[in-house]
Tab-separated table of C-alpha atoms and ligand atoms in Angstrom:
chain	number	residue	atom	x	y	z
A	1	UNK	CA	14.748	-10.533	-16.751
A	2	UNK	CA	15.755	-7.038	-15.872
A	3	UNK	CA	14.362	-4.350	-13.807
A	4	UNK	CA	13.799	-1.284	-15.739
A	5	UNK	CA	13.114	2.341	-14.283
A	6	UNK	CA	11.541	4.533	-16.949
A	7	UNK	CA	12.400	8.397	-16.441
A	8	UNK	CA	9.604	10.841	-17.229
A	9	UNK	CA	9.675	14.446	-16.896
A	10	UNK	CA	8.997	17.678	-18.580
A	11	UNK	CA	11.499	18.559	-21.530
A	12	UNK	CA	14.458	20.469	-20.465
A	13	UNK	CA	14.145	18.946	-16.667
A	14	UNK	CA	17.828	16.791	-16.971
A	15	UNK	CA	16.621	13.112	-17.695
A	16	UNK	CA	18.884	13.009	-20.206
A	17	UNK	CA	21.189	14.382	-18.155
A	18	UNK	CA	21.291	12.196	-15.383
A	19	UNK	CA	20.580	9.161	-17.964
A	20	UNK	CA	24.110	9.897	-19.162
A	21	UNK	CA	25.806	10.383	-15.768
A	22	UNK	CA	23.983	6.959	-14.522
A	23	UNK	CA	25.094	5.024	-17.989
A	24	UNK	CA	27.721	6.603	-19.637
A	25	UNK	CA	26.040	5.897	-22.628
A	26	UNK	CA	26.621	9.380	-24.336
A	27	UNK	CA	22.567	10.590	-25.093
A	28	UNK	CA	22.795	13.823	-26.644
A	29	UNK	CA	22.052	16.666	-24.125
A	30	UNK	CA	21.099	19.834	-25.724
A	31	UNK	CA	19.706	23.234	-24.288
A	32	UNK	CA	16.228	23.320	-26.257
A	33	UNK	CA	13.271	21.031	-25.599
A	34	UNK	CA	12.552	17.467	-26.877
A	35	UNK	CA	16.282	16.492	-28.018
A	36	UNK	CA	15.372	13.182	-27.057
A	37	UNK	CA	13.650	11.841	-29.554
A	38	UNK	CA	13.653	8.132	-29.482
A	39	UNK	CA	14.362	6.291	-25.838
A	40	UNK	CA	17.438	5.514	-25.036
A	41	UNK	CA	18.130	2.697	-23.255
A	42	UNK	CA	21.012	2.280	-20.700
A	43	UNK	CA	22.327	-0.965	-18.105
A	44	UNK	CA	23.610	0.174	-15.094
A	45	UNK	CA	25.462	-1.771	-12.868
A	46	UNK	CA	25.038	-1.839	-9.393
A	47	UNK	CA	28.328	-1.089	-7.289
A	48	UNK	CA	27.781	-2.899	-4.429
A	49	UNK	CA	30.756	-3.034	-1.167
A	50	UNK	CA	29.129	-6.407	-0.062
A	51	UNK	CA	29.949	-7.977	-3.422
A	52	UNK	CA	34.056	-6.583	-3.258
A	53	UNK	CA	33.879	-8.132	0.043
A	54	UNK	CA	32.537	-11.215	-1.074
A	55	UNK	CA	35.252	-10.949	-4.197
A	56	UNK	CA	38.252	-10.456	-1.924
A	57	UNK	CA	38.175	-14.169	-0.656
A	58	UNK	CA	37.716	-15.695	-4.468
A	59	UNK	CA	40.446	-13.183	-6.192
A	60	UNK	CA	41.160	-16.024	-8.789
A	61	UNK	CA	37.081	-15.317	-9.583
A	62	UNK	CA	35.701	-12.821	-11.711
A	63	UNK	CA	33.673	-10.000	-9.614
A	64	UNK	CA	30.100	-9.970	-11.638
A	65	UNK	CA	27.790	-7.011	-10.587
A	66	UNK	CA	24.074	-7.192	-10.580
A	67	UNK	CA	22.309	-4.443	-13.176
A	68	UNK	CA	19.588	-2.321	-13.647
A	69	UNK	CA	18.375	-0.863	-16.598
A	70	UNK	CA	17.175	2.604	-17.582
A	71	UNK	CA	14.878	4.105	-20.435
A	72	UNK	CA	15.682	7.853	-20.810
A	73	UNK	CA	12.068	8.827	-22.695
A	74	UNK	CA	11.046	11.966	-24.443
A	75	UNK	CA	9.435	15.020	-21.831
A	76	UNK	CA	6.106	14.958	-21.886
A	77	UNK	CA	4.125	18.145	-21.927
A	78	UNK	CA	0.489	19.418	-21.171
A	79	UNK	CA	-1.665	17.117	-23.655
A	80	UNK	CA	1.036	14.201	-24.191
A	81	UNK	CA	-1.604	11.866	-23.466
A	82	UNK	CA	-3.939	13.751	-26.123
A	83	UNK	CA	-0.627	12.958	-28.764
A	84	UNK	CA	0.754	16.830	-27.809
A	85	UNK	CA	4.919	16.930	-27.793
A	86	UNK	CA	5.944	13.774	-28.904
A	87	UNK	CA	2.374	12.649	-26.519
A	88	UNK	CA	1.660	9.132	-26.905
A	89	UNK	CA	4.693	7.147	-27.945
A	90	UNK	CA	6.688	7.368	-25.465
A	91	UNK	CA	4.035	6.896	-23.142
A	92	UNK	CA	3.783	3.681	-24.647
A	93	UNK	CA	7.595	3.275	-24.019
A	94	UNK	CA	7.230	3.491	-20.118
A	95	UNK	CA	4.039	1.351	-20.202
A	96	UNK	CA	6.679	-1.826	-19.783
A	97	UNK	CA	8.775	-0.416	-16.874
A	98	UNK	CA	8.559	-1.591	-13.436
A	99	UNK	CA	9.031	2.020	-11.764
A	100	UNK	CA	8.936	5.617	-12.812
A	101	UNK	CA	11.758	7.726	-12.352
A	102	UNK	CA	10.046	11.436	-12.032
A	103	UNK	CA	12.953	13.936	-12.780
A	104	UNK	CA	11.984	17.546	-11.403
A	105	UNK	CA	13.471	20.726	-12.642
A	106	UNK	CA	15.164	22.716	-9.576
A	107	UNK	CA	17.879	24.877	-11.060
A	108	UNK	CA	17.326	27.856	-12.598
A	109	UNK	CA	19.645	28.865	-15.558
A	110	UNK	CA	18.338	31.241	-17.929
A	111	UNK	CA	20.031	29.562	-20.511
A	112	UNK	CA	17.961	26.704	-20.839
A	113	UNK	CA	14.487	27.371	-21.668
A	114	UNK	CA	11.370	26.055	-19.437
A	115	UNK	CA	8.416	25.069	-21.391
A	116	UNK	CA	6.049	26.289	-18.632
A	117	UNK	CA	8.603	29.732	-18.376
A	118	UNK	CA	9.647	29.210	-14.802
A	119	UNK	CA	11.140	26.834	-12.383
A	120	UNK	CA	8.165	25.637	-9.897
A	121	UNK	CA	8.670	21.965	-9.177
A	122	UNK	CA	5.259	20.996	-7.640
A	123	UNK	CA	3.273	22.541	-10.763
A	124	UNK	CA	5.359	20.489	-12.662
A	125	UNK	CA	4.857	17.452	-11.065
A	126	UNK	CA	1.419	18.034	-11.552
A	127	UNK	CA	1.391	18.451	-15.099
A	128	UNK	CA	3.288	15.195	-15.917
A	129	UNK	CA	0.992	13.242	-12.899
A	130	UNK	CA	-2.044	14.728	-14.852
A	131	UNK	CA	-0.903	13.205	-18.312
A	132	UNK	CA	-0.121	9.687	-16.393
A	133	UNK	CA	-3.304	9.721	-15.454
A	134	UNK	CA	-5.144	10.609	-18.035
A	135	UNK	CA	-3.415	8.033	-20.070
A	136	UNK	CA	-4.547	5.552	-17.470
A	137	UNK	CA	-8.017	6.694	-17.833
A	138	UNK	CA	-8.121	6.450	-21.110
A	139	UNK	CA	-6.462	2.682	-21.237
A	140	UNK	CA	-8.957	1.609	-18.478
A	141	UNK	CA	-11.638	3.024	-19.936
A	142	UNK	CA	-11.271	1.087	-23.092
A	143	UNK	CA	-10.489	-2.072	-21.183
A	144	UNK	CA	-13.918	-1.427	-19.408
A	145	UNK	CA	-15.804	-1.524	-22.259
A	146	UNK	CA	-14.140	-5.473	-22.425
A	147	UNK	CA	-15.688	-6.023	-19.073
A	148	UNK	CA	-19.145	-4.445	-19.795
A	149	UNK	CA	-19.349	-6.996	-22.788
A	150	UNK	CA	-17.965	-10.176	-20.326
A	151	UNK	CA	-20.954	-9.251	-17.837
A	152	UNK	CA	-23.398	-9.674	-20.411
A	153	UNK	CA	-21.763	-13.563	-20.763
A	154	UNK	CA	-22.139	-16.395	-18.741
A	155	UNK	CA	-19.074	-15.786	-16.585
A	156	UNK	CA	-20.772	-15.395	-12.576
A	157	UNK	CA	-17.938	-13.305	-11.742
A	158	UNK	CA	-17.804	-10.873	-14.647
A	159	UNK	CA	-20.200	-8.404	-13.253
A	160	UNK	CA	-18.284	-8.155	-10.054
A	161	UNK	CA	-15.204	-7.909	-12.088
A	162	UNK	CA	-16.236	-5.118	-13.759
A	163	UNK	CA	-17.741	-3.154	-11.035
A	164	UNK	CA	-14.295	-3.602	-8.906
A	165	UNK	CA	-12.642	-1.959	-12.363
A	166	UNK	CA	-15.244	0.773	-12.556
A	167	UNK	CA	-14.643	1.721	-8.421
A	168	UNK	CA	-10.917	1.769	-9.268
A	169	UNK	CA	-11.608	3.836	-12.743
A	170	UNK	CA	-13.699	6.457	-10.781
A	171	UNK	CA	-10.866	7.264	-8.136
A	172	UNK	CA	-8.125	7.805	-11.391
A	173	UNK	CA	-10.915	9.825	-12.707
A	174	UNK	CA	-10.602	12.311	-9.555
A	175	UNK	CA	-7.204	11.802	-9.375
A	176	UNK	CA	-5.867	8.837	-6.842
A	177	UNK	CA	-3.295	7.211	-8.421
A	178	UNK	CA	-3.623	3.102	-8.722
A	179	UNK	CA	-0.738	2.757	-6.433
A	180	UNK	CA	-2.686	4.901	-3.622
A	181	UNK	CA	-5.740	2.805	-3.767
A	182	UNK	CA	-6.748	-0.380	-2.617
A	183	UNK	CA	-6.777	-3.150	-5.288
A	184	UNK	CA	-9.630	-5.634	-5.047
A	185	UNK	CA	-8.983	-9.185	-5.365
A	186	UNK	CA	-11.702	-9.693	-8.460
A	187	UNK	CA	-9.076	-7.124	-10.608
A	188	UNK	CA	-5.890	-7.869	-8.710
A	189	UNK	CA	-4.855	-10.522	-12.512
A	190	UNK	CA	-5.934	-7.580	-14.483
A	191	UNK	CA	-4.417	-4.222	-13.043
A	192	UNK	CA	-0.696	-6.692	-13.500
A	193	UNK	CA	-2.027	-7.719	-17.340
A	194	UNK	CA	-3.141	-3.408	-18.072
A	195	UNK	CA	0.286	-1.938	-15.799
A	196	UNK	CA	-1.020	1.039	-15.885
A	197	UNK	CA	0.981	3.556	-15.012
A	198	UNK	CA	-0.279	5.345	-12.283
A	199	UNK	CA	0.461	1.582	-10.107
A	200	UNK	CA	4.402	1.716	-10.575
A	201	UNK	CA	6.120	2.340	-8.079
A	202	UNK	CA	7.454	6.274	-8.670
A	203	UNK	CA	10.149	7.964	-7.228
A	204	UNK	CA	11.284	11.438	-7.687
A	205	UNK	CA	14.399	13.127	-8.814
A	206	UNK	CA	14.930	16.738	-8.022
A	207	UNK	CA	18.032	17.987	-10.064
A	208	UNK	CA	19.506	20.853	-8.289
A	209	UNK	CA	22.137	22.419	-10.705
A	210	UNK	CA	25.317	22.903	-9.695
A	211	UNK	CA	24.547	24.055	-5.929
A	212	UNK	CA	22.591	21.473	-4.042
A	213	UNK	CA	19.487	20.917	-1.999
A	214	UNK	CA	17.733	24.298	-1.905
A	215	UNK	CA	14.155	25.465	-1.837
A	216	UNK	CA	12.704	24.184	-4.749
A	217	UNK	CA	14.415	20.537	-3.639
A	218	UNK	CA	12.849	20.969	-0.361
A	219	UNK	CA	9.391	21.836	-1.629
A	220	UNK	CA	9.968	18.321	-3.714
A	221	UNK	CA	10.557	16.145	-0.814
A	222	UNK	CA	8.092	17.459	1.359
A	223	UNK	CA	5.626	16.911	-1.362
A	224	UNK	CA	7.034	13.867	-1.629
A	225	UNK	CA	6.653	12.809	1.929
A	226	UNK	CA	3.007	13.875	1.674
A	227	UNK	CA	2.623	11.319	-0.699
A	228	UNK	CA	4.243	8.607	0.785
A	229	UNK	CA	7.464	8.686	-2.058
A	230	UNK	CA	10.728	8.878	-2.135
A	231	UNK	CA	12.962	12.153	-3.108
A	232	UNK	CA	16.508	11.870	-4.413
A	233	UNK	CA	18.419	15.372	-4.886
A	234	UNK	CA	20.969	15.020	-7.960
A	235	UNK	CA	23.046	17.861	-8.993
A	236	UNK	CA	22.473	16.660	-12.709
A	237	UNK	CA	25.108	18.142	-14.279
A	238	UNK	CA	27.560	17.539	-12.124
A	239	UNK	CA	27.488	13.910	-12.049
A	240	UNK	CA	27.027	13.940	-16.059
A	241	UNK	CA	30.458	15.719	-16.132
A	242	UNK	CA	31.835	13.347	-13.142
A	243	UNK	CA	30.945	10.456	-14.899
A	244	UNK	CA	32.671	11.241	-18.130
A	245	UNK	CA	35.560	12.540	-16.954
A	246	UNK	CA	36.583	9.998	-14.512
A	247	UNK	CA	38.249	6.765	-15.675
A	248	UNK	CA	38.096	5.012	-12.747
A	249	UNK	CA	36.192	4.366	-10.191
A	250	UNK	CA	39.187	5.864	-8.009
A	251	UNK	CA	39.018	8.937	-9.710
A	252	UNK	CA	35.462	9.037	-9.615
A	253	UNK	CA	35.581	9.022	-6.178
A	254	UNK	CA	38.342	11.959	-5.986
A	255	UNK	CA	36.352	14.227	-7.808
A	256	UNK	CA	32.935	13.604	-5.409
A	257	UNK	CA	35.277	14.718	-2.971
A	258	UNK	CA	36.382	17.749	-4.611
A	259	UNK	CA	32.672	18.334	-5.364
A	260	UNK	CA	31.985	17.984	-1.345
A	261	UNK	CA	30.013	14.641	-2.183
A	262	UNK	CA	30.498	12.165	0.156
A	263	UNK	CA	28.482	9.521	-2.089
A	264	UNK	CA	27.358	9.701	-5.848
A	265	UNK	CA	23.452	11.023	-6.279
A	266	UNK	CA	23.492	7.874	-8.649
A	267	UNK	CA	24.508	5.549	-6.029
A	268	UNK	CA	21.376	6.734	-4.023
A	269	UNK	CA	19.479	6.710	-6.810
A	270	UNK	CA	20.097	3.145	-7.107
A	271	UNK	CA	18.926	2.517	-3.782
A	272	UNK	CA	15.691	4.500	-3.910
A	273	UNK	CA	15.114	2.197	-7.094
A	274	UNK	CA	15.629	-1.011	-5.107
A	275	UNK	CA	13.340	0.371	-2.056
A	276	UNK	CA	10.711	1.438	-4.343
A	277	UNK	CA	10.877	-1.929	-6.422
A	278	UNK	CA	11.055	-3.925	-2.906
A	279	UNK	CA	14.495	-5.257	-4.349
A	280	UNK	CA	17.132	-7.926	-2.671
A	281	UNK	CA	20.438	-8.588	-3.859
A	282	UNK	CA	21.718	-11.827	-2.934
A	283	UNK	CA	25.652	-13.735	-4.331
A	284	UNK	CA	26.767	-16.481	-5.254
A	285	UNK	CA	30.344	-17.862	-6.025
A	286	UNK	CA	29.746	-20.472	-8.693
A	287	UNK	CA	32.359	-21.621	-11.288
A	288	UNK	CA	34.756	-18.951	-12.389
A	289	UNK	CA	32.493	-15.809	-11.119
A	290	UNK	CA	31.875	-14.375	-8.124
A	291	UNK	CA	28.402	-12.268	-8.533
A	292	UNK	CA	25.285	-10.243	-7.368
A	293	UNK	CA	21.489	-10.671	-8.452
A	294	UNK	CA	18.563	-9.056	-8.091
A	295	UNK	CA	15.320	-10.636	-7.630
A	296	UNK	CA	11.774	-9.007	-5.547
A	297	UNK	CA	11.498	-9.766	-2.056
A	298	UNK	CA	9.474	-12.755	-1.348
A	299	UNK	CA	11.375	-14.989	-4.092
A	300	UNK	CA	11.718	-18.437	-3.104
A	301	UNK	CA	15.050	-20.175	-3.521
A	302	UNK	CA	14.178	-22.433	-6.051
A	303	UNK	CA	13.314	-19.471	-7.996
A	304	UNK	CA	15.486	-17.324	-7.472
A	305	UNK	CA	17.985	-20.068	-8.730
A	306	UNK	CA	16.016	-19.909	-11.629
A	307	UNK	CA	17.441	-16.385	-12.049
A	308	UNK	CA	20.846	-18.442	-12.386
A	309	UNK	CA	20.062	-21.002	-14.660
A	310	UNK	CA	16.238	-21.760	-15.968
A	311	UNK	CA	17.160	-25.219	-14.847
A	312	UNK	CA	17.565	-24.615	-11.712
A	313	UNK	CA	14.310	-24.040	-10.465
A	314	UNK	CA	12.855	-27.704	-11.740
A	315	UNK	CA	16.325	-29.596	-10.774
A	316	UNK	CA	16.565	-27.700	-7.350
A	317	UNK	CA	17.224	-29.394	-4.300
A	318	UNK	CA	17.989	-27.224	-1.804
A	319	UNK	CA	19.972	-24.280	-1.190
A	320	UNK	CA	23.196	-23.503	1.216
A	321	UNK	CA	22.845	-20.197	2.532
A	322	UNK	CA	25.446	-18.132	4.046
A	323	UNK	CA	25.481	-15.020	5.708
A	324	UNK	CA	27.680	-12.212	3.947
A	325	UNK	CA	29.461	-10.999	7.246
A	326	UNK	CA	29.680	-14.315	8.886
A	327	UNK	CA	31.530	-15.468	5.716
A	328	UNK	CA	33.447	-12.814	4.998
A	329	UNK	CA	34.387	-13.120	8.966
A	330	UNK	CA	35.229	-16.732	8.335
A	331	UNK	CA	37.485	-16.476	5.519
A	332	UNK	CA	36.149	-19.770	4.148
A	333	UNK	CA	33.353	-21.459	2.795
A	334	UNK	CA	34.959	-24.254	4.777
A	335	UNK	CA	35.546	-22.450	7.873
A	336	UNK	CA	32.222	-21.576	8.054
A	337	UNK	CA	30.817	-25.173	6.996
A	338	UNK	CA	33.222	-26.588	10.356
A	339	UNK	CA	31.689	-23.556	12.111
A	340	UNK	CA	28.005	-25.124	11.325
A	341	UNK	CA	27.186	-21.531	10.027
A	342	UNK	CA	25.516	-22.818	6.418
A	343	UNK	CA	21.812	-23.331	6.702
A	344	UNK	CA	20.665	-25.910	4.814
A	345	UNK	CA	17.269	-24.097	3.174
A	346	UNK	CA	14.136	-25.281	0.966
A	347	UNK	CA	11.989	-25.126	-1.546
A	348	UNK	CA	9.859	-22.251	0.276
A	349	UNK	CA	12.617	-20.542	1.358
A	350	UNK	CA	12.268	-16.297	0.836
A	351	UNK	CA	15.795	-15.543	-0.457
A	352	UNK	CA	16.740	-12.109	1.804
A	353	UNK	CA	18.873	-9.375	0.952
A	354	UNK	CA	22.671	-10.018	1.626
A	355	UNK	CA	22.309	-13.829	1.330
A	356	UNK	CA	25.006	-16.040	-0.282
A	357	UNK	CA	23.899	-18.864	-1.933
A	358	UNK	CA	25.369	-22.429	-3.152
A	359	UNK	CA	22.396	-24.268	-4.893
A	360	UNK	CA	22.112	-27.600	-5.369
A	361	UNK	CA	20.286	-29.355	-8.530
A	362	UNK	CA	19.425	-32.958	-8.974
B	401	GTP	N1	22.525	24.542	-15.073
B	401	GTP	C1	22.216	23.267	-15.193
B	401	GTP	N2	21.803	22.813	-16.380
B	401	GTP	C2	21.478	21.512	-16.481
B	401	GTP	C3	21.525	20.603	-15.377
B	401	GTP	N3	21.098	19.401	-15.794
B	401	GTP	C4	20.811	19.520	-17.081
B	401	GTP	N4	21.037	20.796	-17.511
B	401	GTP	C5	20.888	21.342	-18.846
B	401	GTP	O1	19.538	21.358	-19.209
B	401	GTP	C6	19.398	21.121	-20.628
B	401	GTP	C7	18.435	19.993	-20.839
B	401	GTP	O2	18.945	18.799	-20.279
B	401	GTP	P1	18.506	17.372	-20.824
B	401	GTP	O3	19.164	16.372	-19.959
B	401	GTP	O4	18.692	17.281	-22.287
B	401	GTP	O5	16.926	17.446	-20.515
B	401	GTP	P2	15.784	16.375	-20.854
B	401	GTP	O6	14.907	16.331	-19.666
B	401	GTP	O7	16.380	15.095	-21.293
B	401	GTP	O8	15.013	17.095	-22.034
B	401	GTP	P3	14.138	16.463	-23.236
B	401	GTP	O9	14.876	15.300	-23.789
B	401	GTP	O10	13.977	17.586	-24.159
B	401	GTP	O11	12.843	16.058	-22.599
B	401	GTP	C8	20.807	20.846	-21.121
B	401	GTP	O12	21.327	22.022	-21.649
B	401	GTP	C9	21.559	20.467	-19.870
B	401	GTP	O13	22.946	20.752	-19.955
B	401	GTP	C10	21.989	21.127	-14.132
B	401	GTP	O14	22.109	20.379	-13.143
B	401	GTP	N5	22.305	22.460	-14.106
B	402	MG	MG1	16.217	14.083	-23.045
């Protein structure tokens, strides 16, 4: 089980783009609307300095980063949810992704065409959050109808089911999103069976051009603050270029610098995603591989072994959890074991972020 991050914009905004600089996976970029035609799909792994730490005291082991994928999906325009552009299948596409990537025009270049005619991020926010929405209604609506007919059965709780649906149904109807209102308990089974989209978690992406943060960026990120999101400014083209020019991650690095990038737009990217998705990344150093994994927040150990191996989390016994540093510091699983640093942890255990973990199985 991955995570996926589904990026939606309007055509011509740079998902492609900044699919390619995040994957490397080559989607054709072109300068007129709707080259993307079917998703692609790209796994991205995580660069993590915990993980080469971790590595440099197992270099016989082989240094396994964690992943996360990405859908690069058609733009959506005015109606998409009505079947206008290329309207409803790919809005079927993001319906399985665990958070929305919202890619914002911010450059201006008069040599690519915008479908609305000029750059103004916040209007085009609002014409993609419109279609989201509307596609919500129009899923909810239809699973309403489901609920109408249950309340009519003999299930008692059906009718309080279905007016906990309709309360929700109304707000989307005037425009909250699901993730900005409160989900009642009766509907709490059903808004995770529906995922509609207006409940993932959504982060924006403001590509810049070549310059950086400037006033359209800013607008972006203080709308975003309004709404309690995240903004991440990416000088789109840049990193595409970066990305497929570099060979290594050395050289990667020497051309941020030339760029006057301290750190990759991807690599922060990457973090929004694991904020937004509440995210932790914990290693472990079994057999010949040294490696990261992602699971959510709140995992217990024995699943989060489970991650591992399927057995694990029925044969699990308990778990041996070190800290990162205080191994790393250590040198040693052993010097840390004759230290009395490895806690000894459960079956309710919440794996945290930054944990290393032995498990052991009956
Ligand atoms: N000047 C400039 N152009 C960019 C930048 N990012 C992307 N572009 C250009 O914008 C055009 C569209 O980029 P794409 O990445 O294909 O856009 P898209 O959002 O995937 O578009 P659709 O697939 O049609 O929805 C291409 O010509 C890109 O080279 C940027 O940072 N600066
Ligand atoms: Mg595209």
């Amino acid at each position: 089980m991955g995570f996926t991050c589904g990026m939606v914009g309007l055509p011509n905004a740079g998902k492609s783009t900044i699919f390619n600089a995040l994957s490397g996976a080559g989607a054709r970029v072109e300068a007129y609307p709707f080259c993307t035609i079917e998703a692609n799909m790209g796994t991205v792994p995580v660069s993590d300095e915990r993980l080469d730490r971790l590595a440099a005291l197992f270099p016989e082991k082989r240094k396994v980063p964690t992943h996360l994928e990405f859908i690069d999906i058609a733009g959506l325009v005015q109606g998409a949810s009505e079947g206008e552009g290329m309207g409803n299948q790919f809005l079927s596409e993001i319906r399985s992704v665990d958070a929305i990537l919202h890619v914002v025009r911010c450059f201006a270049d008069p040599n690519v065409a915008h479908v609305a005619g000029d750059v103004d991020p916040i209007r085009d926010i609002e014409i993609v959050e419109t279609e989201l929405l509307l596609k919500d209604l129009e899923t909810m609506t239809r699973v309403r109808e489901r609920l109408i007919r249950e309340a009519k059965g003999p299930d008692r709780r059906a009718p309080a089911r279905l007016a906990a649906w309709e309360r929700l149904l109304d707000a989307v109807a005037e425009g909250v999103p699901l993730r900005d209102q409160e989900i009642p308990h009766e509907v709490e089974d059903l808004v995770r069976e529906v995922s509609p989209l207006s409940a993932k978690p959504l982060i924006y992406v403001a590509n810049v051009g070549d310059s950086g943060e400037n006033a359209h960026s800013r607008r972006v990120a203080e709308y975003a603050a309004r709404t309690g999101k995240e903004a991440i400014v990416i000088r789109g083209r840049i990193e595409a270029e970066i990305a497929e020019a570099a060979g290594s991650e050395e050289e990667r690095r020497a051309f941020l610098t030339e760029w006057g990038l301290s750190e990759s737009g991807l690599a922060r990217l990457i973090r929004a995603g694991y904020r937004a998705l509440e995210l932790v990344t914990f290693f472990t150093f079994e057999g010949p591989e040294v490696r990261a994994w992602t699971v959510r927040e709140g995992t217990t150990a024995p699943r989060a072994g489970g991650r591992i191996h399927s057995d694990f989390a029925e044969r699990f016994v308990l778990a041996e959890v070190m800290d990162l540093d205080e191994l790393v510091a250590a040198g040693s699983e052993q010097a840390l074991r004759e230290a009395g640093r490895i806690t000894r942890a459960g079956h309710d255990y919440l794996v945290r972020d930054g944990d290393v973990i032995h498990f052991i199985c009956a």
